[in-house]
Tab-separated table of C-alpha atoms in Angstrom:
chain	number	residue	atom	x	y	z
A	298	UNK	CA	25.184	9.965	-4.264
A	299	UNK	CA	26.903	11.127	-7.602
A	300	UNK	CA	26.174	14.315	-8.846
A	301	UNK	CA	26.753	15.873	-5.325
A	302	UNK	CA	27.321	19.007	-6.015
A	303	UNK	CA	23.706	19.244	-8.395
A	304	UNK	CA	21.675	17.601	-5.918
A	305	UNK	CA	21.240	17.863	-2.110
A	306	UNK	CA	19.296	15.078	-0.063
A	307	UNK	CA	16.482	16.698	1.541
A	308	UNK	CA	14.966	13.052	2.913
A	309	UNK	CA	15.977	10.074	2.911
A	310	UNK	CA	13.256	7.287	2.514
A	311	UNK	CA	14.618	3.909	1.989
A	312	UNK	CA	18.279	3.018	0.898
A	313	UNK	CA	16.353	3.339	-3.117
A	314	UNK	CA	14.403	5.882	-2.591
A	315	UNK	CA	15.461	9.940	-1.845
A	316	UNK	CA	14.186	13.160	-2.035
A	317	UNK	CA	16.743	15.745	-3.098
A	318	UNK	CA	17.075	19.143	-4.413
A	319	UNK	CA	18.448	20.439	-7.306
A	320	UNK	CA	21.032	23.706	-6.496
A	321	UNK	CA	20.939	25.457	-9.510
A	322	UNK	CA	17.172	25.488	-10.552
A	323	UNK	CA	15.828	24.879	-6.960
A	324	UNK	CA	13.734	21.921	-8.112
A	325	UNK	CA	12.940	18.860	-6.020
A	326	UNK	CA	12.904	15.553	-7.094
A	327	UNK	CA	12.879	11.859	-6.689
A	328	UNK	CA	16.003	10.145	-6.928
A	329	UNK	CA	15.675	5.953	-7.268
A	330	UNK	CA	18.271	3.738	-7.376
A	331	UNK	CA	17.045	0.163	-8.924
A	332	UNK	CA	18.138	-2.935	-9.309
A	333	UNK	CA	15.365	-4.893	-11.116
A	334	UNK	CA	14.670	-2.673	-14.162
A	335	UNK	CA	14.192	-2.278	-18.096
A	336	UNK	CA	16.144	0.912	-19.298
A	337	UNK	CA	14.359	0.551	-22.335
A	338	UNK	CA	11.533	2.024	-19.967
A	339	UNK	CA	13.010	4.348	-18.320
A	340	UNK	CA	15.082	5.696	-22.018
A	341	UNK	CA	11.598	6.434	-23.732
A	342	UNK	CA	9.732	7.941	-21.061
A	343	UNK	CA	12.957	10.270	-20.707
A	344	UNK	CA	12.570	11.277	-24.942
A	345	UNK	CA	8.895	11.539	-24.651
A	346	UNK	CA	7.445	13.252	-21.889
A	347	UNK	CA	3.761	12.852	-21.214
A	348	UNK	CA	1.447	14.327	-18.051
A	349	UNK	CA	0.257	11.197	-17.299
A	350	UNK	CA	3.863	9.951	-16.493
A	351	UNK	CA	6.205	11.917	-14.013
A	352	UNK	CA	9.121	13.955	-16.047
A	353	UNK	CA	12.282	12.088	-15.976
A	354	UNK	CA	15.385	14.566	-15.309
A	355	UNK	CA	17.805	12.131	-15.680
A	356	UNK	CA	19.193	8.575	-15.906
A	357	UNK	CA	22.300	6.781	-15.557
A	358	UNK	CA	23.022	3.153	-15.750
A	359	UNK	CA	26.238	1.477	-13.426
A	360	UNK	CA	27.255	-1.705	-12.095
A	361	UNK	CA	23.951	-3.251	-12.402
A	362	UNK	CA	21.629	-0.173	-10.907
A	363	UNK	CA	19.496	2.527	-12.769
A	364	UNK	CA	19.798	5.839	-11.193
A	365	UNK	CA	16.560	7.991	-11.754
A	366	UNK	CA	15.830	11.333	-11.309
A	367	UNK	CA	12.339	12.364	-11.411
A	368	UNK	CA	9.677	14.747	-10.991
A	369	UNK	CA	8.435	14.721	-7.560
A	370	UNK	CA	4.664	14.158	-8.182
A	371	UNK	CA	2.112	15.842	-5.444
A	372	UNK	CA	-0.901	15.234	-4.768
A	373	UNK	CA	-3.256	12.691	-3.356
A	374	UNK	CA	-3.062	8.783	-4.315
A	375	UNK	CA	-5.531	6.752	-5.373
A	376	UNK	CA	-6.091	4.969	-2.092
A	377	UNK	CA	-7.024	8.436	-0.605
A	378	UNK	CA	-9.294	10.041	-3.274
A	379	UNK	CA	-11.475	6.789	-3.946
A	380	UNK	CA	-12.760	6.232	-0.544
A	381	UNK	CA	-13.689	9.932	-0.372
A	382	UNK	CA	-17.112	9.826	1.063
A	383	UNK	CA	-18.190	13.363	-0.563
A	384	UNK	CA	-16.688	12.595	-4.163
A	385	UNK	CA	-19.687	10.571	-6.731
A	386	UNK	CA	-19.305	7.677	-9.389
A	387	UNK	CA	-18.621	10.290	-12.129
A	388	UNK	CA	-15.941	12.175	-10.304
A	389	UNK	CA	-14.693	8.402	-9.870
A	390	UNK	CA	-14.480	7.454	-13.204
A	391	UNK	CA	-13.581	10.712	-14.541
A	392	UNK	CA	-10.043	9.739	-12.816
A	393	UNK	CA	-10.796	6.770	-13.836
A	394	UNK	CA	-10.681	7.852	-17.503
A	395	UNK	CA	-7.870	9.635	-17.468
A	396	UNK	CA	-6.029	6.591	-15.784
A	397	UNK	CA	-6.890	4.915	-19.260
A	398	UNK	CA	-5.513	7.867	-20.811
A	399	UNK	CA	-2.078	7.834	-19.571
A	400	UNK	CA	-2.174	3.551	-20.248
A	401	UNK	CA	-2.946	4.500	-23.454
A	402	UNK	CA	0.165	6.661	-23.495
A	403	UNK	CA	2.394	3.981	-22.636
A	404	UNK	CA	0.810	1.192	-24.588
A	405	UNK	CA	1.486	3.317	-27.643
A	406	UNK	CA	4.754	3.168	-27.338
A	407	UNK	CA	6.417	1.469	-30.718
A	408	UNK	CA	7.335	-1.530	-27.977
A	409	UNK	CA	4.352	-1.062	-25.655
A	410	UNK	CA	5.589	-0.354	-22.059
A	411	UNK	CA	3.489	-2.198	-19.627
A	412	UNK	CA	3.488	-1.218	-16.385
A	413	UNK	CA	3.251	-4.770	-14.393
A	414	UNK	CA	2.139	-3.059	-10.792
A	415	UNK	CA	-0.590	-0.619	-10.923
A	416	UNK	CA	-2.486	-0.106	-7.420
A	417	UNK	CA	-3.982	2.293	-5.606
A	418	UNK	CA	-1.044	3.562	-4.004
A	419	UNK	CA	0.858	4.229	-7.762
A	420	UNK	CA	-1.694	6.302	-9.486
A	421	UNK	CA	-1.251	10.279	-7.881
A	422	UNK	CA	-4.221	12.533	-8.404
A	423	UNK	CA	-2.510	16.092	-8.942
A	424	UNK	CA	-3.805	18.908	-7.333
A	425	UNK	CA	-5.159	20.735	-10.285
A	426	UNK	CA	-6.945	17.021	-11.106
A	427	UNK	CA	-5.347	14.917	-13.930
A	428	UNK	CA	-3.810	11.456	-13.053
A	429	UNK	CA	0.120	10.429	-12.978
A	430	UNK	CA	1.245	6.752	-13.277
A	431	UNK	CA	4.151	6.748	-11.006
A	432	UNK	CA	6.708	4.007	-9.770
A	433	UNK	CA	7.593	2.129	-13.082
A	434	UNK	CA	10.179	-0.760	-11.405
A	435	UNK	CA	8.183	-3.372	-12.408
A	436	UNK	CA	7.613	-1.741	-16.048
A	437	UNK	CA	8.574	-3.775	-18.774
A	438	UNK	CA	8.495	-3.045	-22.856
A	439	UNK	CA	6.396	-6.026	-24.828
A	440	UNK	CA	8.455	-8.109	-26.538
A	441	UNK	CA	6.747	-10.626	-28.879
A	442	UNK	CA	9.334	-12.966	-29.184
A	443	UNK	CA	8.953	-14.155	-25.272
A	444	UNK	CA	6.836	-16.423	-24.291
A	445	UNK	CA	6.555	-15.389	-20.533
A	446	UNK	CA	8.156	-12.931	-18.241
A	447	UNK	CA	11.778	-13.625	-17.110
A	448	UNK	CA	11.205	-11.813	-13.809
A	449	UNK	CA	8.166	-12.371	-11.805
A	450	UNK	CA	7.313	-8.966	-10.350
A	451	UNK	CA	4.277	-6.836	-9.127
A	452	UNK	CA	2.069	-6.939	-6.225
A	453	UNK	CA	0.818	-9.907	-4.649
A	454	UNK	CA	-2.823	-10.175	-4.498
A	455	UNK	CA	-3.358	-7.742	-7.109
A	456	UNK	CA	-0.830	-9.134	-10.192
A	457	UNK	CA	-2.796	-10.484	-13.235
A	458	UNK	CA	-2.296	-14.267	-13.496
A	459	UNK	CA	0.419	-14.282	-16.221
A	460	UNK	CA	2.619	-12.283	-14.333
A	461	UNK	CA	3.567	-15.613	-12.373
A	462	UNK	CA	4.949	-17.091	-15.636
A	463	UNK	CA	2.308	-18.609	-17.310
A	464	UNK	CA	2.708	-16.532	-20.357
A	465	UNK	CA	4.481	-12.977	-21.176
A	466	UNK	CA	2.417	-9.755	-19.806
A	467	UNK	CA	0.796	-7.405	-22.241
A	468	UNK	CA	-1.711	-4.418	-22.333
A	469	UNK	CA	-4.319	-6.930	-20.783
A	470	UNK	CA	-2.106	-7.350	-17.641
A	471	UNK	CA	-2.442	-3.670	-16.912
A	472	UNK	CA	-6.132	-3.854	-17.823
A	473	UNK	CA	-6.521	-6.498	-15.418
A	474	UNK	CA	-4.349	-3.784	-12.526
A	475	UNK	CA	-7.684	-1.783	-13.686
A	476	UNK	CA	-10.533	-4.105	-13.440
A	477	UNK	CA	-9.405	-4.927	-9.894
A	478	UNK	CA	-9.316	-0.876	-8.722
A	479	UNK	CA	-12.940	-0.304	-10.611
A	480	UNK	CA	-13.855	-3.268	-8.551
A	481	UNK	CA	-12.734	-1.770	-5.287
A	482	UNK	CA	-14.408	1.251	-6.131
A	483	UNK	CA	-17.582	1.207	-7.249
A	484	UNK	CA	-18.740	-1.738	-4.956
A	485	UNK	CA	-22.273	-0.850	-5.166
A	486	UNK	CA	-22.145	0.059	-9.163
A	487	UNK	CA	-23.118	-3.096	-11.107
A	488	UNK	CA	-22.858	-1.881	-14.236
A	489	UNK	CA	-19.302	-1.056	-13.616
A	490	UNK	CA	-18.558	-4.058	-11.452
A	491	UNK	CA	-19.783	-5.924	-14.601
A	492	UNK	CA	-17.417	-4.186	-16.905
A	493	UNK	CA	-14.801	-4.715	-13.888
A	494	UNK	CA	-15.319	-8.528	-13.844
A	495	UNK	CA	-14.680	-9.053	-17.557
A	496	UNK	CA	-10.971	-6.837	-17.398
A	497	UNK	CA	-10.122	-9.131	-14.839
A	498	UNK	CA	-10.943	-12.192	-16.605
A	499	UNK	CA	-8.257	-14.980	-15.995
A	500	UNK	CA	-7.712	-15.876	-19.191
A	501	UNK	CA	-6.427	-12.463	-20.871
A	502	UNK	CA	-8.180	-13.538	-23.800
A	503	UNK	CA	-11.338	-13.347	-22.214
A	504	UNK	CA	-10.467	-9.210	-21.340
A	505	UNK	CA	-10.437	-6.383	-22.806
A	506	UNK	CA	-7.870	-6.209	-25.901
A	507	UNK	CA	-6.958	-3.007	-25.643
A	508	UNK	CA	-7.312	0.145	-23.518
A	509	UNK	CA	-9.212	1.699	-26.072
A	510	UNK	CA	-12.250	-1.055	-26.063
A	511	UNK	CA	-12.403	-0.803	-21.608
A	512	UNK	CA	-12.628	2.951	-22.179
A	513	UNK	CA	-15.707	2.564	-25.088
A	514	UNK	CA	-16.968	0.169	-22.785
A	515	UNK	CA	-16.805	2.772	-19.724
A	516	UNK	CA	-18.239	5.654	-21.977
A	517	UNK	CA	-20.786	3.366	-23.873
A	518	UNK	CA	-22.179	1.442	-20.776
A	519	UNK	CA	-22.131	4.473	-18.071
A	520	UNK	CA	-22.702	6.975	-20.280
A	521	UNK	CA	-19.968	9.182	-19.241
A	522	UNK	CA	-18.538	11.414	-21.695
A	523	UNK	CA	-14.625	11.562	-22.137
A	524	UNK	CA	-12.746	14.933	-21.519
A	525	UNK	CA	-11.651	16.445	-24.536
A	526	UNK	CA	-7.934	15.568	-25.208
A	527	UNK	CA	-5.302	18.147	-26.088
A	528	UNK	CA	-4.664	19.184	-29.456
A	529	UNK	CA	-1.358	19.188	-29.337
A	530	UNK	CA	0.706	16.692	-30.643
A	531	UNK	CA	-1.797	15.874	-33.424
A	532	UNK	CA	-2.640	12.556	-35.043
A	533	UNK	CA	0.598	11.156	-36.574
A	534	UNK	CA	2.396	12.443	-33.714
A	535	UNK	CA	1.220	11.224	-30.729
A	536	UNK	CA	2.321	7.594	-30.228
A	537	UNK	CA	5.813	8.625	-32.551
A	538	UNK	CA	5.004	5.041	-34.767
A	539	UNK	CA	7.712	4.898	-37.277
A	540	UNK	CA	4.919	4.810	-40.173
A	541	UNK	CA	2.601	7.437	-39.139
A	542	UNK	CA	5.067	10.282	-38.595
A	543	UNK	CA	6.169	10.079	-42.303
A	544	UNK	CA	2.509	10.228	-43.206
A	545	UNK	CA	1.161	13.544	-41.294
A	546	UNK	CA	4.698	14.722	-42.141
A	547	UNK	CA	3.685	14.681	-45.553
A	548	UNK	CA	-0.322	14.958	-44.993
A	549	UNK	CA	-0.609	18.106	-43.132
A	550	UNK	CA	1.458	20.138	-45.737
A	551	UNK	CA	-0.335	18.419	-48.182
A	552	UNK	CA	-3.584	19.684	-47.286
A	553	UNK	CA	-2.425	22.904	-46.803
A	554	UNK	CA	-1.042	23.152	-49.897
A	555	UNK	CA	-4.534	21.640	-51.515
A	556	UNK	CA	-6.446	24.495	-49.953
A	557	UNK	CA	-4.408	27.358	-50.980
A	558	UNK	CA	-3.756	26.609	-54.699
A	559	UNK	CA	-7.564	25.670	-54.935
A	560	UNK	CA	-9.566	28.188	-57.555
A	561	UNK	CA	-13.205	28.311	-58.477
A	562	UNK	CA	-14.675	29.555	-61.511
A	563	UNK	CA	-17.236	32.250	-61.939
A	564	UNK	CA	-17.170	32.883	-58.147
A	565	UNK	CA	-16.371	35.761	-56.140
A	566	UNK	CA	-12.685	36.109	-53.626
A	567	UNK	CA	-15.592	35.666	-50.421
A	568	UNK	CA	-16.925	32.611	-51.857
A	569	UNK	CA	-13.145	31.008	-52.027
A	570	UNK	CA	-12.419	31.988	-49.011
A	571	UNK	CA	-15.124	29.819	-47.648
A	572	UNK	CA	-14.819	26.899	-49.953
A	573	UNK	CA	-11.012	26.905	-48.127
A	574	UNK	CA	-11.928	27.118	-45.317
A	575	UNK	CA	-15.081	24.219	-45.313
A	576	UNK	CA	-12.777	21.817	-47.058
A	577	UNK	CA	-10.077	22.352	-44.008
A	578	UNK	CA	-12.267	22.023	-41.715
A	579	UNK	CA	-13.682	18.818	-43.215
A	580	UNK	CA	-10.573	17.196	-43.889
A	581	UNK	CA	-9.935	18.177	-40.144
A	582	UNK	CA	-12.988	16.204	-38.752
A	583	UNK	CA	-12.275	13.090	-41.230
A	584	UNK	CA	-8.855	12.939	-39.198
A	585	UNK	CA	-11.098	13.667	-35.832
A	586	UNK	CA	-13.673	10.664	-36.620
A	587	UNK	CA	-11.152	7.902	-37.555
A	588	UNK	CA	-8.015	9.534	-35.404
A	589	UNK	CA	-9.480	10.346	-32.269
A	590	UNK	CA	-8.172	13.841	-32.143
A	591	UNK	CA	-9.825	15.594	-29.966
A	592	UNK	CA	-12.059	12.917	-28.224
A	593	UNK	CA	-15.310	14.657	-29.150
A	594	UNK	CA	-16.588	12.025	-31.528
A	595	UNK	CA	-15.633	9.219	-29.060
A	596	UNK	CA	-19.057	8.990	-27.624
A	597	UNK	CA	-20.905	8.626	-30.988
A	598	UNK	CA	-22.235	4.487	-31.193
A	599	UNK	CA	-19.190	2.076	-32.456
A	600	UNK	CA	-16.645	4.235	-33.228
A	601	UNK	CA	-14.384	2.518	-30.878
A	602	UNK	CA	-16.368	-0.746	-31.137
A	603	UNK	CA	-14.089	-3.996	-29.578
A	604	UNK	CA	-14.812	-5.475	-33.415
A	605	UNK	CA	-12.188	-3.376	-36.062
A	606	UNK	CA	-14.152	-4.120	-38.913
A	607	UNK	CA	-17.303	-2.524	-37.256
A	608	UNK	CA	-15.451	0.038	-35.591
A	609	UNK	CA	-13.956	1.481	-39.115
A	610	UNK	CA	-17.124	0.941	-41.104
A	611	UNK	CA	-19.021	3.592	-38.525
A	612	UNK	CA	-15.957	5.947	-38.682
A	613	UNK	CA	-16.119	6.027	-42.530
A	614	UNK	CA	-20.310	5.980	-42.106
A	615	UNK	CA	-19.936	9.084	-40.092
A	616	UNK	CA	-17.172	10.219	-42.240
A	617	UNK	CA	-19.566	10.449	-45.246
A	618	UNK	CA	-22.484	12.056	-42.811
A	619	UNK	CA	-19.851	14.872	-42.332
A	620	UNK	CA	-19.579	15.416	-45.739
A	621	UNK	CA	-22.904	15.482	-46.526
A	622	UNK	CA	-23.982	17.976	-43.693
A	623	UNK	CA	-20.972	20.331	-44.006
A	624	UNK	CA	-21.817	20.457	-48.037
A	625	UNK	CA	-25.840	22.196	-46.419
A	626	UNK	CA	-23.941	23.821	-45.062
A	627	UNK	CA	-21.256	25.244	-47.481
A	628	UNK	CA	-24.165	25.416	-50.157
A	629	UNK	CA	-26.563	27.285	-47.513
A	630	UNK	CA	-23.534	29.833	-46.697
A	631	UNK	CA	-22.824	30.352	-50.321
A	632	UNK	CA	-25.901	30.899	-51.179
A	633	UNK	CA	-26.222	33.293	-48.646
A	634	UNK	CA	-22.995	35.510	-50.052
A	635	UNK	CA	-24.428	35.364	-53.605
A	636	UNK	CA	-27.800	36.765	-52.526
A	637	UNK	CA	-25.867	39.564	-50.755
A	638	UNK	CA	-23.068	40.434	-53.670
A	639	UNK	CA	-26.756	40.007	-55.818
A	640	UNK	CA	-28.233	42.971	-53.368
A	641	UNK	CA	-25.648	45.151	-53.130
A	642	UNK	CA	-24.541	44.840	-56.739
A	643	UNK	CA	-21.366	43.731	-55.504
C-alpha cells in the first residue's frame, strides 16, 4: 500500500478491500482499491461531505485503479435492522425516510450521482440512528448525452431493468433499488407495498420521477411525518447548483439589508423592532414553503405534489395564507404595544 508510513493495515478483507489505521490522528478507515469506477463520483463526494454518505479522506487515481480512503461507517446494515422483530412500520420507514434523504443528496448533485447498487447490505444504520449510503463502485454521474450505460453493473436480482443496457440509468434506477427494499419490508403493509409496486415499475416512466414525489407519496399515503432537516446549509446552498448560489448569495444580504434600513412613521422604536422582526420571519417561511428548509411544511397537502404546476400553485397558496395570518398577527401585537405606550403615557 502507498502511503505506508500514514496508514497501517489493521485487516485485510479482500485484495480491494482493507481496514487500516491512520498513525498520526489514530483514525480508522476503509481503504478500496477499484477498478470499475467514475472519479467524477468519488471527486464530489470528497468536496462535499454529507452524513448520509461516508467522509472521503482521500483519493488517488493510478494505472487504471481508484484508491479510496474512507470513513469506516459502524453500525448495523439494513439486512439486520429490517427483520428486527421488536422494531414497527414507523421505525421502518423513518429509516426509510432518511434513506430518501441521503438519495436526495446525491441526486442533487449539478450531474446527479446515481448510485446503480443499493441493497440491504449497502445502507448502514449508525448507532446514534441516521442512515449512510455506503459502497459507491457501481456509482455513476448522469450524463444526458448517453443513451445507455457503458458498463453493466449492480446486483443481480435486484438491478432496475435499464441497468442491462436498455437505456442510461437515472434517479428512477435508484428509486427502483428502493421500491424493491420497501417491498421486502413491509410484506404485510399494502399501502406501502402499493407505493412499492409503482417505484419498481419496469418502465421508469411509469415510477416515481424524482425522490422528492416517493417521499410525498410515503408522507402523504402513510401519514408519517418527515424529521425536521438541519438548518444548516440553507436553501441556495445545499445542492451547490451553479444558479442558486449566486442568488442566496445575493438574497440573504439583501433581506438583511431590507430589514435594517426599514423606518415607519409616527411609530414608536418597539413597534420597529417588531415590524423587523415579522417581515424576517416571513420572508423566512416564504423560503421554508417553496424551499423546503426545514421540512416542517412538507406534510401540508400538495406541496410536493408529483404535478409542478400544482405543486407551486399550493406553495404560493400557502405562501399568501402566511402573509395573511402573520399580518393578525403583527396588527394584534402592535396593537397590543400601542395600548401599553397609551397606558403608561409612554
Amino acid at each position: 500500500m502507498n502511503d505506508a508510513h500514514i496508514y497501517e493495515e489493521l485487516y485485510h478483507f479482500d485484495d480491494k478491500h482493507f481496514l487500516v489505521l491512520n498513525r498520526i490522528s489514530g483514525d480508522v478507515f476503509m481503504c478500496k482499491i477499484l477498478t470499475h469506477y467514475d472519479p467524477e463520483v468519488y471527486r464530489y463526494l470528497a468536496d462535499n461531505p454529507d452524513r448520509h454518505v461516508p467522509r472521503i479522506e482521500s483519493v488517488s487515481e493510478e494505472n487504471g485503479t481508484l484508491r479510496v480512503i474512507e470513513e469506516y461507517v459502524r453500525g448495523s446494515t439494513f439486512e439486520t435492522v429490517m427483520i428486527d422483530p421488536a422494531l414497527s412500520d414507523r421505525d421502518k420507514l423513518s429509516y426509510f425516510v432518511d434513506l430518501c434523504e441521503g438519495l436526495k443528496f446525491l441526486h442533487s448533485a449539478p450531474r446527479p450521482i446515481i448510485h446503480r447498487d443499493l441493497k440491504p447490505s449497502n445502507i448502514m444504520v449508525c448507532d446514534d440512528g441516521h442512515v449512510v449510503i455506503i459502497d459507491y463502485d457501481a456509482a455513476k454521474t448522469f450524463k444526458p448525452q448517453q443513451s445507455q450505460d457503458t458498463t453493466c453493473l449492480g446486483t443481480e436480482g435486484r438491478a432496475a431493468p435499464e441497468q442491462y443496457g436498455f437505456m442510461q440509468s437515472d434517479a428512477r434506477t435508484d428509486i427502483y433499488a428502493v421500491g424493491r427494499m420497501l417491498n421486502d419490508a413491509f410484506p404485510d403493509n399494502t399501502r406501502i407495498r402499493k407505493i412499492a409496486a409503482k417505484a419498481m415499475s419496469f418502465d421508469p416512466a411509469d415510477r416515481y420521477d424524482s425522490v422528492d414525489t416517493l417521499l410525498n407519496a410515503l408522507t402523504r399515503k402513510i401519514g408519517y411525518k418527515a424529521k425536521l432537516k438541519p438548518l444548516f446549509p440553507p436553501p441556495g446552498f445545499r445542492s451547490r447548483t451553479w444558479w442558486k448560489m449566486p442568488l442566496a448569495i445575493m438574497g440573504y444580504p439583501f433581506l438583511i439589508y431590507i430589514a435594517v434600513s426599514m423606518t415607519i412613521e409616527n411609530g414608536s422604536q418597539a413597534e420597529l423592532i417588531i415590524s423587523k422582526i415579522f417581515l424576517v420571519l416571513y420572508a423566512l417561511t416564504v423560503i421554508d414553503i417553496c424551499c423546503s428548509w426545514t421540512g416542517i411544511y412538507d406534510v401540508f397537502p400538495f406541496i410536493n405534489d408529483d404535478r409542478w404546476y400544482l405543486r407551486w400553485f399550493f406553495r404560493i397558496v400557502y405562501s399568501f395564507a402566511a402573509l395573511i395570518v402573520m399580518t393578525v398577527v403583527f396588527l394584534f401585537t402592535t396593537g397590543i404595544v400601542r395600548h401599553l405606550y397609551s397606558l403608561f403615557g409612554l
